[in-house]
GROMACS .gro file of C-alpha atoms in nm:
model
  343
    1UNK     CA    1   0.000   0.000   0.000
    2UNK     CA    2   0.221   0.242   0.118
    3UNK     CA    3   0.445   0.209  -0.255
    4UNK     CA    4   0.129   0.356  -0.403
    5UNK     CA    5   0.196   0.663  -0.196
    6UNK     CA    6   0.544   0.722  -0.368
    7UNK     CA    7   0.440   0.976  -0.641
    8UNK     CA    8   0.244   1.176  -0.429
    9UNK     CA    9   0.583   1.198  -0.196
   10UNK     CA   10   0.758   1.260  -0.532
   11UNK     CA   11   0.581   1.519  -0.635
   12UNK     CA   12   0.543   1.763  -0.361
   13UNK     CA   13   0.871   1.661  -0.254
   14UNK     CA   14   0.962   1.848  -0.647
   15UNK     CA   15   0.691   2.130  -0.576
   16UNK     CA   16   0.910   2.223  -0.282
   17UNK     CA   17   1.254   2.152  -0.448
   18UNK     CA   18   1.181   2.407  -0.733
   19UNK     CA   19   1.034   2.666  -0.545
   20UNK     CA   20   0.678   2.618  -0.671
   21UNK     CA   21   0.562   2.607  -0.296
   22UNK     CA   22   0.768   2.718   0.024
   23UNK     CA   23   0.787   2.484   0.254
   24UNK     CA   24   0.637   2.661   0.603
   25UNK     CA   25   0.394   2.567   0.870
   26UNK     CA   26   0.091   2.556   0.684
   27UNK     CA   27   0.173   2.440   0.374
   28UNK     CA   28   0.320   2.150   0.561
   29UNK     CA   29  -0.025   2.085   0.738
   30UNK     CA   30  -0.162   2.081   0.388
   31UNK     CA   31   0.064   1.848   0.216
   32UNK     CA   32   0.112   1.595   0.517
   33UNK     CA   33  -0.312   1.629   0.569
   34UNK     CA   34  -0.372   1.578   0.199
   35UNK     CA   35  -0.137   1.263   0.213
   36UNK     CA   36  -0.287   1.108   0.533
   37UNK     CA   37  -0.631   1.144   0.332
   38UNK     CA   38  -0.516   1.029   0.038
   39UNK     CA   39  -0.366   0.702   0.228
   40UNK     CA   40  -0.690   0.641   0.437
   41UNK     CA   41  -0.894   0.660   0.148
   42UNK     CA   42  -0.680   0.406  -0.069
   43UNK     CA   43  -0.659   0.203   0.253
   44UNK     CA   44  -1.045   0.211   0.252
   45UNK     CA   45  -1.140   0.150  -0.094
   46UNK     CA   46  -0.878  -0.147  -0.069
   47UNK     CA   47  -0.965  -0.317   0.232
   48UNK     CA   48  -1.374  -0.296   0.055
   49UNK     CA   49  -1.388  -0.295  -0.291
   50UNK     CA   50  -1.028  -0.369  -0.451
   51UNK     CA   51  -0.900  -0.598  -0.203
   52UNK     CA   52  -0.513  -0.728  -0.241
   53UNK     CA   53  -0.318  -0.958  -0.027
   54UNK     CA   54  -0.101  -0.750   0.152
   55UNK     CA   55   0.080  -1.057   0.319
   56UNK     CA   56   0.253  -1.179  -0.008
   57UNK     CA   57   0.112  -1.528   0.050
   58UNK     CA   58  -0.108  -1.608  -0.276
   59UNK     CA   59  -0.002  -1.922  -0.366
   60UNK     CA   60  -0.043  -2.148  -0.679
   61UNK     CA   61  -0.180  -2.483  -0.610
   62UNK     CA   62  -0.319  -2.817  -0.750
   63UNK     CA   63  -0.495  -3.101  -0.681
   64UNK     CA   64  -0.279  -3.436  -0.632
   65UNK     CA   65  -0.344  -3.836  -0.649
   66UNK     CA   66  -0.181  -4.073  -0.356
   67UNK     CA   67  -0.044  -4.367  -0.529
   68UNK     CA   68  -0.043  -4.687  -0.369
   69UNK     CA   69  -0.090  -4.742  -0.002
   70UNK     CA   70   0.136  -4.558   0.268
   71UNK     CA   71   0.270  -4.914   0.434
   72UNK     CA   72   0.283  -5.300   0.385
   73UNK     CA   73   0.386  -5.326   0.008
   74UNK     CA   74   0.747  -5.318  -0.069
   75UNK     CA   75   0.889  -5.083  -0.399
   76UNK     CA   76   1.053  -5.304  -0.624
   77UNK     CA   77   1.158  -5.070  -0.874
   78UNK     CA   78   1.107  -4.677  -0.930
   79UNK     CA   79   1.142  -4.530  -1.292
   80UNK     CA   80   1.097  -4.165  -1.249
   81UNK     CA   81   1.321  -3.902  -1.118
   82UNK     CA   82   1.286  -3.588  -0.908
   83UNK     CA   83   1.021  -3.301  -1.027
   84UNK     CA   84   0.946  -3.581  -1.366
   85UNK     CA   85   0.648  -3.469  -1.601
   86UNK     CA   86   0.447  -3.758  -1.645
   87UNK     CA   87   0.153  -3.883  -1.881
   88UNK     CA   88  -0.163  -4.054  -1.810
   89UNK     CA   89  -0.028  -4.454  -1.806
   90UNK     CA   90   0.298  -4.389  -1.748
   91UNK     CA   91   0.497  -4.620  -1.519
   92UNK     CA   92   0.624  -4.495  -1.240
   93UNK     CA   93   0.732  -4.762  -0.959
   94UNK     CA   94   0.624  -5.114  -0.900
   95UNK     CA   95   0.559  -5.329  -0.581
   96UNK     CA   96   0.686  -5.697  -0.563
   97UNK     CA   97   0.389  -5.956  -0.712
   98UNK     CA   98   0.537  -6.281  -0.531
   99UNK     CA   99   0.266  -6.312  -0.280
  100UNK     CA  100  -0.038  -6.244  -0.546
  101UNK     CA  101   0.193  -6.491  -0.830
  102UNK     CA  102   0.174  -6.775  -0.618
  103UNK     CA  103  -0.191  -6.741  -0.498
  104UNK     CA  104  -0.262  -6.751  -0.910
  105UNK     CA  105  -0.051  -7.009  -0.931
  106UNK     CA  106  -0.199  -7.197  -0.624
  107UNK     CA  107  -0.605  -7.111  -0.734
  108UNK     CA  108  -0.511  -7.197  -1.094
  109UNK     CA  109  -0.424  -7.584  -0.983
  110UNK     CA  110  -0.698  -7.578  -0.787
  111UNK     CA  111  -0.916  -7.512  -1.063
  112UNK     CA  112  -0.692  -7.791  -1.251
  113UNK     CA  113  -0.780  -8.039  -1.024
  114UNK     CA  114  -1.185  -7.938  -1.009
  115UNK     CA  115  -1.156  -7.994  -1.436
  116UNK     CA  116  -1.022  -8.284  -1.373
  117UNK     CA  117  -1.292  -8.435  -1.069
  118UNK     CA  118  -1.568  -8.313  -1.318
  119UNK     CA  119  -1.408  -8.569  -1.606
  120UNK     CA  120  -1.428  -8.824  -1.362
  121UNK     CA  121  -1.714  -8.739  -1.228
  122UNK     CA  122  -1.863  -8.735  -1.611
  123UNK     CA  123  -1.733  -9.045  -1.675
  124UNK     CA  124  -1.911  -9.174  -1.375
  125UNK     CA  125  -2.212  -9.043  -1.499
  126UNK     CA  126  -2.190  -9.228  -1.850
  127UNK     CA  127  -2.121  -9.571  -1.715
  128UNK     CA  128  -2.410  -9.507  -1.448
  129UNK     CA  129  -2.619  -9.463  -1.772
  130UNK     CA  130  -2.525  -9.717  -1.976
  131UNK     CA  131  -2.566  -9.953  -1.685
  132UNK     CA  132  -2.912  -9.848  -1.594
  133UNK     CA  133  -3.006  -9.885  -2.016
  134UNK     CA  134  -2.907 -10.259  -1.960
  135UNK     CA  135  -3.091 -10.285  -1.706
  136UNK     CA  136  -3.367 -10.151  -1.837
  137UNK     CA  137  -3.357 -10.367  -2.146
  138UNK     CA  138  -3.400 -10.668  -1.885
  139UNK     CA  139  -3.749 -10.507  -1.761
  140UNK     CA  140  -3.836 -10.804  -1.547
  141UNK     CA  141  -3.543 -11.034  -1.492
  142UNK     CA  142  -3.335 -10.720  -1.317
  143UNK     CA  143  -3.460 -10.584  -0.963
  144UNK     CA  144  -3.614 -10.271  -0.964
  145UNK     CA  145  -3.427 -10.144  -0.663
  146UNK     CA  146  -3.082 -10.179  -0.840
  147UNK     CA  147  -3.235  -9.943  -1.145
  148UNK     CA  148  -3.374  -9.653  -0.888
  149UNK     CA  149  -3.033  -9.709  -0.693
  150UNK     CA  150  -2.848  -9.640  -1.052
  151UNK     CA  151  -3.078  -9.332  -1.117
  152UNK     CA  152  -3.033  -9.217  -0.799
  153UNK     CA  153  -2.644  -9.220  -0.813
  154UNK     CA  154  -2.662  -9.031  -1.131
  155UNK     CA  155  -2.859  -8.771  -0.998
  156UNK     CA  156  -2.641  -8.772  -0.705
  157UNK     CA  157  -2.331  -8.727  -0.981
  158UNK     CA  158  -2.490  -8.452  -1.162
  159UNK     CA  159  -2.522  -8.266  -0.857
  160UNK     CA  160  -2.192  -8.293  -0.755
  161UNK     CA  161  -2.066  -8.136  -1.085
  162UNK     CA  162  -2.297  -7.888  -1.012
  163UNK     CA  163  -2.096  -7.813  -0.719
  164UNK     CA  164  -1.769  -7.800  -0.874
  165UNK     CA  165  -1.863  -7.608  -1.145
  166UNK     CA  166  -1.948  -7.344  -0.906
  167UNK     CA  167  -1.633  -7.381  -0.681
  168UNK     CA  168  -1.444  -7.290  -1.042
  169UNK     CA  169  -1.661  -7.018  -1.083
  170UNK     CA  170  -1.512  -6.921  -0.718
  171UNK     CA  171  -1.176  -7.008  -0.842
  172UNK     CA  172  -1.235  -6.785  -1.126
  173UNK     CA  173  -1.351  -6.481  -0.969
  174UNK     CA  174  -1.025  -6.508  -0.725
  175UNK     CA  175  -0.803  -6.544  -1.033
  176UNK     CA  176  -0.950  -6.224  -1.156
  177UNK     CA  177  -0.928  -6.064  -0.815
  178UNK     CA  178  -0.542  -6.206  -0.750
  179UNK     CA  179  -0.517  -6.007  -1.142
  180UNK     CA  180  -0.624  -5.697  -1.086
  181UNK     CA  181  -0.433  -5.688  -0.716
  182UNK     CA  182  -0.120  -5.800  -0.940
  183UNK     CA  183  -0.181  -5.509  -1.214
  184UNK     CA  184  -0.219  -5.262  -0.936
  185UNK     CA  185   0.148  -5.354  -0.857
  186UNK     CA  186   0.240  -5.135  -1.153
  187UNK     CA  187   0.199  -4.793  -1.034
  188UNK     CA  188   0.084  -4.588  -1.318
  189UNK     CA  189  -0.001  -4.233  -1.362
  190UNK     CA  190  -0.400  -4.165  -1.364
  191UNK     CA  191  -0.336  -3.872  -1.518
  192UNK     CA  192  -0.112  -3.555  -1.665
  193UNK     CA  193   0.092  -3.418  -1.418
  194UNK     CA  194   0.415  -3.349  -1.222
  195UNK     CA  195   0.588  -3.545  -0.935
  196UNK     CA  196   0.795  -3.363  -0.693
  197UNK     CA  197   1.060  -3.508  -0.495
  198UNK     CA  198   1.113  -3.911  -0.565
  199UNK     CA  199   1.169  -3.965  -0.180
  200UNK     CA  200   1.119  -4.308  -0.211
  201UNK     CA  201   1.407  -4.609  -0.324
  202UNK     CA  202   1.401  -5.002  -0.411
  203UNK     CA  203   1.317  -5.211  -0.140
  204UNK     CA  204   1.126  -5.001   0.119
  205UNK     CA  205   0.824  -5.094   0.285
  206UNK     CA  206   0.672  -4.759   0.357
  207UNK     CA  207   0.654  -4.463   0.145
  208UNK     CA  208   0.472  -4.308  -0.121
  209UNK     CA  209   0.446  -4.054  -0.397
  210UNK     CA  210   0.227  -3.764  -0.517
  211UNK     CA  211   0.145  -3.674  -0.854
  212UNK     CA  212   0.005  -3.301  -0.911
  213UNK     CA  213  -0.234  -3.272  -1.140
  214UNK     CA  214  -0.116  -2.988  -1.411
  215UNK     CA  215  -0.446  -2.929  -1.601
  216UNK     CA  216  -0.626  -2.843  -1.283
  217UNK     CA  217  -0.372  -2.601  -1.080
  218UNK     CA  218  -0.571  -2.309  -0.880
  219UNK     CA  219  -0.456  -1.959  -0.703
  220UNK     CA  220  -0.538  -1.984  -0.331
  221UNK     CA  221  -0.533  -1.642  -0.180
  222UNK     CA  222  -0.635  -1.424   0.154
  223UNK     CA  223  -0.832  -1.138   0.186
  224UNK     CA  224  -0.963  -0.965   0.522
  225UNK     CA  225  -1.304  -1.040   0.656
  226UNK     CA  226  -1.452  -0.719   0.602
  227UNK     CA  227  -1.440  -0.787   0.255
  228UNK     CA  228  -1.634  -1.090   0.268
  229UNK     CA  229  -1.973  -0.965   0.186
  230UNK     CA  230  -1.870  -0.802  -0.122
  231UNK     CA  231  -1.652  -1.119  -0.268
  232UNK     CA  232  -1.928  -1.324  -0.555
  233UNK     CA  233  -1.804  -1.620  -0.798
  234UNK     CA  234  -1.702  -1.505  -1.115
  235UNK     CA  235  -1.538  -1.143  -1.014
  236UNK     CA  236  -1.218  -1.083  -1.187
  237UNK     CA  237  -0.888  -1.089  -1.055
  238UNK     CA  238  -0.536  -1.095  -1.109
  239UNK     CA  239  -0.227  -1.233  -0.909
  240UNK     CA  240   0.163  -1.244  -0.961
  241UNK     CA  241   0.435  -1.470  -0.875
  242UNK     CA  242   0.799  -1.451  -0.775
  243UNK     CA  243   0.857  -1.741  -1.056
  244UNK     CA  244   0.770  -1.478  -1.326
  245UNK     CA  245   0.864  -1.092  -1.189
  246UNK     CA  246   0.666  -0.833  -1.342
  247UNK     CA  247   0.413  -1.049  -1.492
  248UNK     CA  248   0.077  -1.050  -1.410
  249UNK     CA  249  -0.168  -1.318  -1.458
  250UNK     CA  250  -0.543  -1.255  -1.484
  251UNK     CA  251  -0.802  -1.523  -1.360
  252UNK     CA  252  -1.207  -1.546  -1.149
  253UNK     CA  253  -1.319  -1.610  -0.816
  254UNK     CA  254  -1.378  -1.977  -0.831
  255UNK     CA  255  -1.545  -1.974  -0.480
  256UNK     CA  256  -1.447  -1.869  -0.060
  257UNK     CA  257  -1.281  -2.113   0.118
  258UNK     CA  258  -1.604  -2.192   0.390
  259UNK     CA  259  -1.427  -2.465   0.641
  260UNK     CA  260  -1.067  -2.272   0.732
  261UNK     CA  261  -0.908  -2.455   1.040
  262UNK     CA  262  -1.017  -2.206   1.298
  263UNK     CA  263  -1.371  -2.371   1.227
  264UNK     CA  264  -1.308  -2.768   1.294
  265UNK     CA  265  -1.412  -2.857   1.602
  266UNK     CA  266  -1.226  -3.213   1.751
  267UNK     CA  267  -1.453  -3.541   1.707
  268UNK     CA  268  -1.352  -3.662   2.039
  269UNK     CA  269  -1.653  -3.584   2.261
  270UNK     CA  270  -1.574  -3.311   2.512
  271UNK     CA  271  -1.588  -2.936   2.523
  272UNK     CA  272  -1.301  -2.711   2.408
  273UNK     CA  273  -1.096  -2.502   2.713
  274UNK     CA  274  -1.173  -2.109   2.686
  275UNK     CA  275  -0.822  -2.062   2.669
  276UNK     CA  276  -0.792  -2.290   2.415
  277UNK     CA  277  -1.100  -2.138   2.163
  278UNK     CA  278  -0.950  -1.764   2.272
  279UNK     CA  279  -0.550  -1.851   2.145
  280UNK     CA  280  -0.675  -2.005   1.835
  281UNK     CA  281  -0.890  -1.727   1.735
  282UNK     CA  282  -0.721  -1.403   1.902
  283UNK     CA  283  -0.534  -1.271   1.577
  284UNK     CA  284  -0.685  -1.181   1.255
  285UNK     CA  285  -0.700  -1.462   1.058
  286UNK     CA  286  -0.942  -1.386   0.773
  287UNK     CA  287  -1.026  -1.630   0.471
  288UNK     CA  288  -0.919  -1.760   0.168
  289UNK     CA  289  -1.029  -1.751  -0.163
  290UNK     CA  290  -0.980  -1.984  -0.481
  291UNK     CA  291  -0.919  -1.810  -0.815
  292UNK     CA  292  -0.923  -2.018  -1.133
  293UNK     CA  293  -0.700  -1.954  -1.447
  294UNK     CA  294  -0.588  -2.086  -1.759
  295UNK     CA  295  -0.184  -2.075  -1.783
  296UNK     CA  296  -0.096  -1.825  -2.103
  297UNK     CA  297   0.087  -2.040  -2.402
  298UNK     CA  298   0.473  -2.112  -2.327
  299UNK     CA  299   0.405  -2.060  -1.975
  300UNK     CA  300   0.419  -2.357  -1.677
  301UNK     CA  301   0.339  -2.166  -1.319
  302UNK     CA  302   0.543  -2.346  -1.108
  303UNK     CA  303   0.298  -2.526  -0.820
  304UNK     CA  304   0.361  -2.399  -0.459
  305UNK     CA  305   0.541  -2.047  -0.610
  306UNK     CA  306   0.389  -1.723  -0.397
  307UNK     CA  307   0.346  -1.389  -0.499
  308UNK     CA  308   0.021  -1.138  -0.437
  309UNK     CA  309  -0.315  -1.097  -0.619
  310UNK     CA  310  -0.628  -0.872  -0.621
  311UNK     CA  311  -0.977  -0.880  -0.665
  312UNK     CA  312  -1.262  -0.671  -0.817
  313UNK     CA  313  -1.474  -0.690  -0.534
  314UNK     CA  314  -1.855  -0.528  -0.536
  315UNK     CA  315  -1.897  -0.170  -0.512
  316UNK     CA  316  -2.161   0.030  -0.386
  317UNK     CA  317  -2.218   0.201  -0.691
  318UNK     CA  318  -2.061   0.144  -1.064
  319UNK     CA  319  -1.909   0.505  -1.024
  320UNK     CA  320  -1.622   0.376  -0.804
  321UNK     CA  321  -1.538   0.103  -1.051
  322UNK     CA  322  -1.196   0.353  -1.065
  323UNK     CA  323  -1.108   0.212  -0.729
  324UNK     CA  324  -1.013  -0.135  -0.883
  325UNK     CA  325  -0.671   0.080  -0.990
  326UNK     CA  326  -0.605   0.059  -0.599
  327UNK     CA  327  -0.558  -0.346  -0.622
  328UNK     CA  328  -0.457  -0.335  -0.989
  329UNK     CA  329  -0.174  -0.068  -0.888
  330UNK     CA  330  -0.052  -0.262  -0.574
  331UNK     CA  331  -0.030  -0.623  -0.761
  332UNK     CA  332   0.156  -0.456  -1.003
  333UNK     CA  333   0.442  -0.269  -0.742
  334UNK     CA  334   0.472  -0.605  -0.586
  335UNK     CA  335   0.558  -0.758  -0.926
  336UNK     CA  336   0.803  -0.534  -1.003
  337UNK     CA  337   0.964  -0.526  -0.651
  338UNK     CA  338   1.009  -0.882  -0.720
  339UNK     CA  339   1.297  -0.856  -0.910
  340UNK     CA  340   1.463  -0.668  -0.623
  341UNK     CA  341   1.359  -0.894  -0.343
  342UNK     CA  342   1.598  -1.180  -0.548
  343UNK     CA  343   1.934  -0.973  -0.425
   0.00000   0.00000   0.00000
C-alpha cells in the first residue's frame, strides 16, 4: 500500500525543491493532511472494494493423487526421477507380485484339479447310464431297486458337478481378483501431471508418492473479513508470482474457502478449554479464496510459487469502478519489486 503513496511523496517533494511552494507551517499541514487522506482513502477503498493480499502469501496450487498405499507393500523398482512430467499410463514404480503370483498359481491348480474331478465325475455319470439302459432292457429279470439305486447315483453325480462347477466359478472370480491386485502392482499415472521429490528407493516398505495434477492447478489467496460480503463467484482478478517478476496473470473467483481450520471442532466428545477457543482465534485470521485460471501459451506456473493478487470486489455504486486501480496498482508494485527482493 504504502508504494502507491510514492508519487504523491515525489511530487510535492519536487513542488518544494523548485520553489513552486515554500515549505512553512501551513503548507506543511496541507501536504502531510492531503497525504494522510489520500492514504486512508486508498486504505479504505482497498480493504472494501479492490482488495489485495497484503501478506505476499497467494499461492499457486493443485490437486494431487496418492499412489499406492502408505505401508505394507514393498517398492521393487522406481522409474521416475525428481520433479518428472508424467503422462496418463505412465509407469512410475512397482511393488513386488510374489505373494499375489503364487496365490494364481496356487487357485489356478486348484481349478486344474476341479476340471479334472468333473471328467471323472462325467465319466461316472456315463457308465451309471449305460448300466441303468441294460438294465432296463432286462425289464423283469433285473430288480427294480438296483435301477432306482443307478438313477439315484446319477442324480447324485450330476449334482456334484454342479458343485464343482461353481467352486471354479469361485476359483475364477479369485483369479480375476489375485489379477487386478497384481496389475495394481504397476503404479501408473491416472493422469497428466508433475511429481515432486522421488523420496522413495528399491526395497522399502513404507513410502509413497504424489502426482500433481497440471491441467487443474488453482490460485489460493487471503483477503480480510470485512471484505467478505462483497466477494461473488465469477469477479475478476489478477495475481503475480515470484517465478515470473513483473508479470501479471489474470483469472475469477472460483469460490471462498467456507471450512478454514479455525472452524473444525475435535470429534472426540468433550468441550473445548476457553483458553484454548481464545488462542486459536485471538489474531486476525481472515479467509481464503480460490481463483481459477488458464496458464498463457509457453508458460508452466510453477505449483507452490507465492506472490500477491487482487480482486474486483462489489462496489456500492458502478461510479467507483476507478477504485479497482487501488488493487490493480498494488499487484503490479509487488511484481516489479520482485525482481529486487531476489538480491
Amino acid at each position: 500500500m504504502k508504494e502507491i503513496m510514492l508519487p504523491y511523496v515525489f511530487i510535492c517533494w519536487l513542488l518544494v525543491k523548485t520553489g513552486v511552494v515554500r515549505w512553512t507551517l501551513r503548507n506543511a499541514v496541507v501536504i502531510v493532511g492531503i497525504g494522510a487522506l489520500l492514504a486512508f482513502s486508498l486504505f479504505t477503498a482497498h480493504r472494501f472494494w479492490s482488495p489485495a493480499d497484503l501478506t505476499d502469501s497467494t499461492t499457486v496450487k493443485a490437486p494431487h493423487a496418492v499412489l499406492s498405499p502408505l505401508i505394507g507393500q514393498e517398492v521393487d523398482q522406481v522409474f521416475v526421477e525428481h520433479n518428472q512430467m508424467v503422462k496418463e499410463g505412465e509407469l512410475i514404480y512397482t511393488l513386488r507380485t510374489e505373494d499375489s503370483a503364487a496365490q494364481v498359481e496356487g487357485l489356478t491348480a486348484q481349478k486344474d484339479a476341479a476340471h479334472a474331478e468333473i471328467l471323472a465325475l462325467t465319466h461316472q455319470i456315463n457308465n451309471d447310464k449305460k448300466q441303468l439302459e441294460r438294465l432296463t432292457k432286462l425289464n423283469d429279470f433285473a430288480q427294480e431297486s438296483q435301477r432306482d439305486d443307478l438313477r439315484t447315483r446319477i442324480e447324485s453325480t450330476d449334482a456334484k458337478i454342479a458343485a464343482v462347477n461353481a467352486q471354479i466359478l469361485s476359483i475364477n472370480a479369485q483369479i480375476a481378483t489375485a489379477d487386478w491386485q497384481n496389475e495394481r502392482r504397476e503404479i501408473r499415472a491416472p493422469f497428466d501431471g508433475q511429481l515432486s521429490i522421488t523420496n522413495i528407493v528399491e526395497g522399502t516398505r513404507v513410502g509413497n508418492m504424489h502426482l500433481y495434477n497440471t491441467n487443474k492447478k488453482f490460485v489460493e489467496m487471503r483477503i480480510a473479513d470485512q471484505t467478505y460480503r462483497n466477494i461473488e463467484i465469477g469477479q475478476f482478478a489478477e495475481f503475480y508470482v515470484d517465478a515470473y517478476p513483473g508479470e501479471i496473470f489474470r483469472g475469477r473467483v472460483h469460490s471462498l474457502t467456507a471450512g478454514t481450520g479455525e472452524a473444525r471442532v475435535s470429534v472426540i466428545n468433550g468441550s473445548q478449554h476457553v483458553r484454548q477457543h481464545v488462542g486459536n482465534n485471538a489474531g486476525s485470521h481472515g479467509r481464503t479464496i480460490v481463483i481459477e485460471f488458464e496458464e498463457p501459451a509457453g508458460y508452466n506456473v510453477p505449483i507452490g510459487a507465492t506472490g500477491s493478487g487482487w480482486v474486483s470486489a462489489k462496489k456500492p455504486h458502478e461510479a467507483l469502478g476507478f477504485m479497482d486501480i487501488i488493487g490493480a496498482a498494488t499487484v503490479r508494485l509487488k511484481a516489479y519489486k520482485s525482481y529486487l527482493s531476489a538480491l
